[in-house]
């Protein structure tokens, strides 16, 4: 008779030892997102990005790791708490994608209450380092919806555009 615990343990050992190298890199995406802080930012950015990396999001376009480090530092200085949940991670060859939910607390938005933003990151690798990183997310969800008057207007426009019964 087969012991269920033995089968589960065997399956777990197989999965953890048979993971391709791409999965190991994908895990470092989660580590980068959740272990980076102001205290270790330089070290984490140097471990994750190539010196000639390109970064884009709805707010900016940067070229070079030093500029990206400066951008991250500026962002994190106004953040009291940040956490990411990665839902999906895929890497094939030098291309990778991760879908995530960011939970952000900053006194600049919602009086420090948690702001939740869903997004997707696209990565292009050279070896183990990221040479291209683009974040896709709804800037309105992150910023505009949490600013008085502008937030009300943004939510109204979104509701109107999403109303297919009119």
PDB file of C-alpha atoms in Angstrom:
ATOM      1  CA  UNK A   1       0.000   0.000   0.000  1.00  0.00           C
ATOM      2  CA  UNK A   2       1.289   3.448  -0.940  1.00  0.00           C
ATOM      3  CA  UNK A   3       1.757   5.904   1.867  1.00  0.00           C
ATOM      4  CA  UNK A   4       0.323   9.331   0.890  1.00  0.00           C
ATOM      5  CA  UNK A   5       2.973  11.132   2.892  1.00  0.00           C
ATOM      6  CA  UNK A   6       5.745   9.310   1.016  1.00  0.00           C
ATOM      7  CA  UNK A   7       4.174  10.207  -2.332  1.00  0.00           C
ATOM      8  CA  UNK A   8       3.844  13.861  -1.329  1.00  0.00           C
ATOM      9  CA  UNK A   9       7.443  13.989  -0.090  1.00  0.00           C
ATOM     10  CA  UNK A  10       8.729  12.331  -3.265  1.00  0.00           C
ATOM     11  CA  UNK A  11       6.771  14.786  -5.413  1.00  0.00           C
ATOM     12  CA  UNK A  12       8.103  17.739  -3.411  1.00  0.00           C
ATOM     13  CA  UNK A  13      11.689  16.509  -3.721  1.00  0.00           C
ATOM     14  CA  UNK A  14      11.230  15.995  -7.466  1.00  0.00           C
ATOM     15  CA  UNK A  15       9.805  19.479  -7.998  1.00  0.00           C
ATOM     16  CA  UNK A  16      12.454  21.248  -5.914  1.00  0.00           C
ATOM     17  CA  UNK A  17      15.396  19.379  -7.441  1.00  0.00           C
ATOM     18  CA  UNK A  18      14.096  19.316 -11.008  1.00  0.00           C
ATOM     19  CA  UNK A  19      13.376  23.043 -11.300  1.00  0.00           C
ATOM     20  CA  UNK A  20      15.017  24.511 -14.378  1.00  0.00           C
ATOM     21  CA  UNK A  21      17.434  27.447 -13.922  1.00  0.00           C
ATOM     22  CA  UNK A  22      14.776  29.871 -15.231  1.00  0.00           C
ATOM     23  CA  UNK A  23      12.595  29.135 -12.210  1.00  0.00           C
ATOM     24  CA  UNK A  24      15.481  29.923  -9.882  1.00  0.00           C
ATOM     25  CA  UNK A  25      15.817  33.340 -11.569  1.00  0.00           C
ATOM     26  CA  UNK A  26      12.064  33.893 -11.340  1.00  0.00           C
ATOM     27  CA  UNK A  27      12.268  33.413  -7.607  1.00  0.00           C
ATOM     28  CA  UNK A  28      14.842  36.192  -7.451  1.00  0.00           C
ATOM     29  CA  UNK A  29      12.193  38.529  -8.906  1.00  0.00           C
ATOM     30  CA  UNK A  30      10.078  37.881  -5.807  1.00  0.00           C
ATOM     31  CA  UNK A  31      13.138  38.245  -3.589  1.00  0.00           C
ATOM     32  CA  UNK A  32      14.063  41.542  -5.229  1.00  0.00           C
ATOM     33  CA  UNK A  33      10.550  42.942  -4.888  1.00  0.00           C
ATOM     34  CA  UNK A  34      10.070  41.914  -1.270  1.00  0.00           C
ATOM     35  CA  UNK A  35      13.558  42.143   0.214  1.00  0.00           C
ATOM     36  CA  UNK A  36      14.630  45.511  -1.179  1.00  0.00           C
ATOM     37  CA  UNK A  37      14.640  48.380   1.323  1.00  0.00           C
ATOM     38  CA  UNK A  38      16.383  51.741   1.620  1.00  0.00           C
ATOM     39  CA  UNK A  39      19.045  50.065   3.767  1.00  0.00           C
ATOM     40  CA  UNK A  40      20.038  47.425   1.174  1.00  0.00           C
ATOM     41  CA  UNK A  41      18.857  49.071  -2.046  1.00  0.00           C
ATOM     42  CA  UNK A  42      22.265  49.637  -3.674  1.00  0.00           C
ATOM     43  CA  UNK A  43      23.288  46.020  -3.095  1.00  0.00           C
ATOM     44  CA  UNK A  44      19.960  44.621  -4.333  1.00  0.00           C
ATOM     45  CA  UNK A  45      19.875  46.810  -7.455  1.00  0.00           C
ATOM     46  CA  UNK A  46      23.467  45.824  -8.318  1.00  0.00           C
ATOM     47  CA  UNK A  47      22.620  42.120  -7.919  1.00  0.00           C
ATOM     48  CA  UNK A  48      19.464  42.364 -10.033  1.00  0.00           C
ATOM     49  CA  UNK A  49      20.170  44.891 -12.833  1.00  0.00           C
ATOM     50  CA  UNK A  50      22.916  45.239 -15.444  1.00  0.00           C
ATOM     51  CA  UNK A  51      24.801  48.552 -15.388  1.00  0.00           C
ATOM     52  CA  UNK A  52      23.302  49.476 -18.785  1.00  0.00           C
ATOM     53  CA  UNK A  53      19.721  48.542 -17.904  1.00  0.00           C
ATOM     54  CA  UNK A  54      16.642  50.349 -19.186  1.00  0.00           C
ATOM     55  CA  UNK A  55      13.614  50.866 -16.941  1.00  0.00           C
ATOM     56  CA  UNK A  56      10.158  52.103 -17.936  1.00  0.00           C
ATOM     57  CA  UNK A  57       6.881  52.562 -16.125  1.00  0.00           C
ATOM     58  CA  UNK A  58       3.875  54.869 -16.659  1.00  0.00           C
ATOM     59  CA  UNK A  59       5.818  57.712 -15.024  1.00  0.00           C
ATOM     60  CA  UNK A  60       9.374  57.493 -16.338  1.00  0.00           C
ATOM     61  CA  UNK A  61      11.960  56.120 -18.755  1.00  0.00           C
ATOM     62  CA  UNK A  62      15.472  55.642 -17.336  1.00  0.00           C
ATOM     63  CA  UNK A  63      18.720  54.367 -18.809  1.00  0.00           C
ATOM     64  CA  UNK A  64      21.455  53.085 -16.529  1.00  0.00           C
ATOM     65  CA  UNK A  65      21.547  51.370 -13.161  1.00  0.00           C
ATOM     66  CA  UNK A  66      22.690  54.513 -11.317  1.00  0.00           C
ATOM     67  CA  UNK A  67      19.656  56.483 -12.521  1.00  0.00           C
ATOM     68  CA  UNK A  68      17.382  53.567 -11.606  1.00  0.00           C
ATOM     69  CA  UNK A  69      18.929  53.381  -8.138  1.00  0.00           C
ATOM     70  CA  UNK A  70      18.292  57.095  -7.653  1.00  0.00           C
ATOM     71  CA  UNK A  71      14.669  56.670  -8.832  1.00  0.00           C
ATOM     72  CA  UNK A  72      14.068  53.737  -6.459  1.00  0.00           C
ATOM     73  CA  UNK A  73      15.621  55.629  -3.532  1.00  0.00           C
ATOM     74  CA  UNK A  74      13.390  58.632  -4.176  1.00  0.00           C
ATOM     75  CA  UNK A  75      10.302  56.395  -4.349  1.00  0.00           C
ATOM     76  CA  UNK A  76      11.151  54.449  -1.198  1.00  0.00           C
ATOM     77  CA  UNK A  77      11.923  57.583   0.854  1.00  0.00           C
ATOM     78  CA  UNK A  78       8.222  58.466   0.852  1.00  0.00           C
ATOM     79  CA  UNK A  79       7.011  54.939   1.596  1.00  0.00           C
ATOM     80  CA  UNK A  80       6.242  53.740   5.099  1.00  0.00           C
ATOM     81  CA  UNK A  81       5.477  50.165   3.987  1.00  0.00           C
ATOM     82  CA  UNK A  82       5.505  48.236   0.702  1.00  0.00           C
ATOM     83  CA  UNK A  83       4.783  44.596  -0.050  1.00  0.00           C
ATOM     84  CA  UNK A  84       4.326  42.636  -3.268  1.00  0.00           C
ATOM     85  CA  UNK A  85       2.392  39.441  -3.905  1.00  0.00           C
ATOM     86  CA  UNK A  86       3.564  37.765  -7.082  1.00  0.00           C
ATOM     87  CA  UNK A  87       0.773  35.768  -8.685  1.00  0.00           C
ATOM     88  CA  UNK A  88       2.441  34.526 -11.854  1.00  0.00           C
ATOM     89  CA  UNK A  89       6.058  34.333 -12.930  1.00  0.00           C
ATOM     90  CA  UNK A  90       7.190  33.111 -16.318  1.00  0.00           C
ATOM     91  CA  UNK A  91      10.612  33.073 -17.894  1.00  0.00           C
ATOM     92  CA  UNK A  92      11.601  31.599 -21.200  1.00  0.00           C
ATOM     93  CA  UNK A  93      15.135  32.198 -22.321  1.00  0.00           C
ATOM     94  CA  UNK A  94      15.985  35.854 -21.883  1.00  0.00           C
ATOM     95  CA  UNK A  95      12.366  37.063 -21.512  1.00  0.00           C
ATOM     96  CA  UNK A  96      10.349  37.082 -18.313  1.00  0.00           C
ATOM     97  CA  UNK A  97       7.032  38.342 -16.979  1.00  0.00           C
ATOM     98  CA  UNK A  98       5.585  38.620 -13.492  1.00  0.00           C
ATOM     99  CA  UNK A  99       2.078  39.652 -12.470  1.00  0.00           C
ATOM    100  CA  UNK A 100       1.836  41.218  -9.054  1.00  0.00           C
ATOM    101  CA  UNK A 101      -0.228  43.108  -6.539  1.00  0.00           C
ATOM    102  CA  UNK A 102       1.508  45.901  -4.660  1.00  0.00           C
ATOM    103  CA  UNK A 103       0.356  47.011  -1.226  1.00  0.00           C
ATOM    104  CA  UNK A 104       1.723  50.477  -0.549  1.00  0.00           C
ATOM    105  CA  UNK A 105       1.481  52.778   2.454  1.00  0.00           C
ATOM    106  CA  UNK A 106       2.627  56.362   2.068  1.00  0.00           C
ATOM    107  CA  UNK A 107       1.472  59.536   3.792  1.00  0.00           C
ATOM    108  CA  UNK A 108       1.264  61.103   0.319  1.00  0.00           C
ATOM    109  CA  UNK A 109      -1.766  58.963  -0.615  1.00  0.00           C
ATOM    110  CA  UNK A 110      -4.934  58.166   1.340  1.00  0.00           C
ATOM    111  CA  UNK A 111      -3.450  59.572   4.571  1.00  0.00           C
ATOM    112  CA  UNK A 112      -1.114  56.596   4.802  1.00  0.00           C
ATOM    113  CA  UNK A 113      -3.811  53.962   4.320  1.00  0.00           C
ATOM    114  CA  UNK A 114      -2.929  50.957   2.148  1.00  0.00           C
ATOM    115  CA  UNK A 115      -3.176  51.568  -1.583  1.00  0.00           C
ATOM    116  CA  UNK A 116      -3.497  48.391  -3.669  1.00  0.00           C
ATOM    117  CA  UNK A 117      -2.237  48.318  -7.254  1.00  0.00           C
ATOM    118  CA  UNK A 118      -2.182  45.384  -9.677  1.00  0.00           C
ATOM    119  CA  UNK A 119       0.457  45.272 -12.379  1.00  0.00           C
ATOM    120  CA  UNK A 120       2.690  43.264 -14.663  1.00  0.00           C
ATOM    121  CA  UNK A 121       6.451  43.514 -15.108  1.00  0.00           C
ATOM    122  CA  UNK A 122       8.302  42.565 -18.263  1.00  0.00           C
ATOM    123  CA  UNK A 123      11.976  41.628 -17.944  1.00  0.00           C
ATOM    124  CA  UNK A 124      14.721  41.022 -20.477  1.00  0.00           C
ATOM    125  CA  UNK A 125      17.843  39.318 -19.169  1.00  0.00           C
ATOM    126  CA  UNK A 126      21.498  39.102 -20.096  1.00  0.00           C
ATOM    127  CA  UNK A 127      22.645  36.106 -18.131  1.00  0.00           C
ATOM    128  CA  UNK A 128      21.353  36.569 -14.589  1.00  0.00           C
ATOM    129  CA  UNK A 129      20.987  40.357 -14.780  1.00  0.00           C
ATOM    130  CA  UNK A 130      18.018  42.393 -15.966  1.00  0.00           C
ATOM    131  CA  UNK A 131      18.818  44.656 -18.928  1.00  0.00           C
ATOM    132  CA  UNK A 132      15.240  45.806 -19.563  1.00  0.00           C
ATOM    133  CA  UNK A 133      12.394  46.181 -17.056  1.00  0.00           C
ATOM    134  CA  UNK A 134       9.002  47.629 -17.896  1.00  0.00           C
ATOM    135  CA  UNK A 135       6.152  47.914 -15.406  1.00  0.00           C
ATOM    136  CA  UNK A 136       2.568  48.088 -16.608  1.00  0.00           C
ATOM    137  CA  UNK A 137      -0.035  49.352 -14.142  1.00  0.00           C
ATOM    138  CA  UNK A 138      -2.940  51.762 -13.960  1.00  0.00           C
ATOM    139  CA  UNK A 139      -1.492  55.077 -12.804  1.00  0.00           C
ATOM    140  CA  UNK A 140      -5.014  56.217 -11.938  1.00  0.00           C
ATOM    141  CA  UNK A 141      -5.395  53.263  -9.588  1.00  0.00           C
ATOM    142  CA  UNK A 142      -2.111  54.141  -7.925  1.00  0.00           C
ATOM    143  CA  UNK A 143      -2.263  57.921  -7.752  1.00  0.00           C
ATOM    144  CA  UNK A 144      -5.165  59.809  -9.293  1.00  0.00           C
ATOM    145  CA  UNK A 145      -7.941  57.884  -7.555  1.00  0.00           C
ATOM    146  CA  UNK A 146      -6.462  58.775  -4.162  1.00  0.00           C
ATOM    147  CA  UNK A 147      -6.228  62.539  -4.649  1.00  0.00           C
ATOM    148  CA  UNK A 148      -9.284  64.577  -3.569  1.00  0.00           C
ATOM    149  CA  UNK A 149     -11.432  65.898  -6.461  1.00  0.00           C
ATOM    150  CA  UNK A 150      -9.131  64.304  -9.072  1.00  0.00           C
ATOM    151  CA  UNK A 151      -9.880  60.902  -7.529  1.00  0.00           C
ATOM    152  CA  UNK A 152     -13.610  61.504  -7.635  1.00  0.00           C
ATOM    153  CA  UNK A 153     -13.390  62.612 -11.281  1.00  0.00           C
ATOM    154  CA  UNK A 154     -11.174  59.659 -12.263  1.00  0.00           C
ATOM    155  CA  UNK A 155     -13.551  57.162 -10.646  1.00  0.00           C
ATOM    156  CA  UNK A 156     -16.527  58.851 -12.364  1.00  0.00           C
ATOM    157  CA  UNK A 157     -14.883  58.664 -15.799  1.00  0.00           C
ATOM    158  CA  UNK A 158     -13.897  55.013 -15.270  1.00  0.00           C
ATOM    159  CA  UNK A 159     -17.430  54.145 -14.158  1.00  0.00           C
ATOM    160  CA  UNK A 160     -18.896  55.923 -17.171  1.00  0.00           C
ATOM    161  CA  UNK A 161     -16.537  54.176 -19.603  1.00  0.00           C
ATOM    162  CA  UNK A 162     -17.246  50.836 -17.964  1.00  0.00           C
ATOM    163  CA  UNK A 163     -21.040  51.309 -18.075  1.00  0.00           C
ATOM    164  CA  UNK A 164     -22.067  49.239 -21.109  1.00  0.00           C
ATOM    165  CA  UNK A 165     -25.796  49.438 -20.381  1.00  0.00           C
ATOM    166  CA  UNK A 166     -26.198  53.144 -21.288  1.00  0.00           C
TER     167      UNK A 166
END
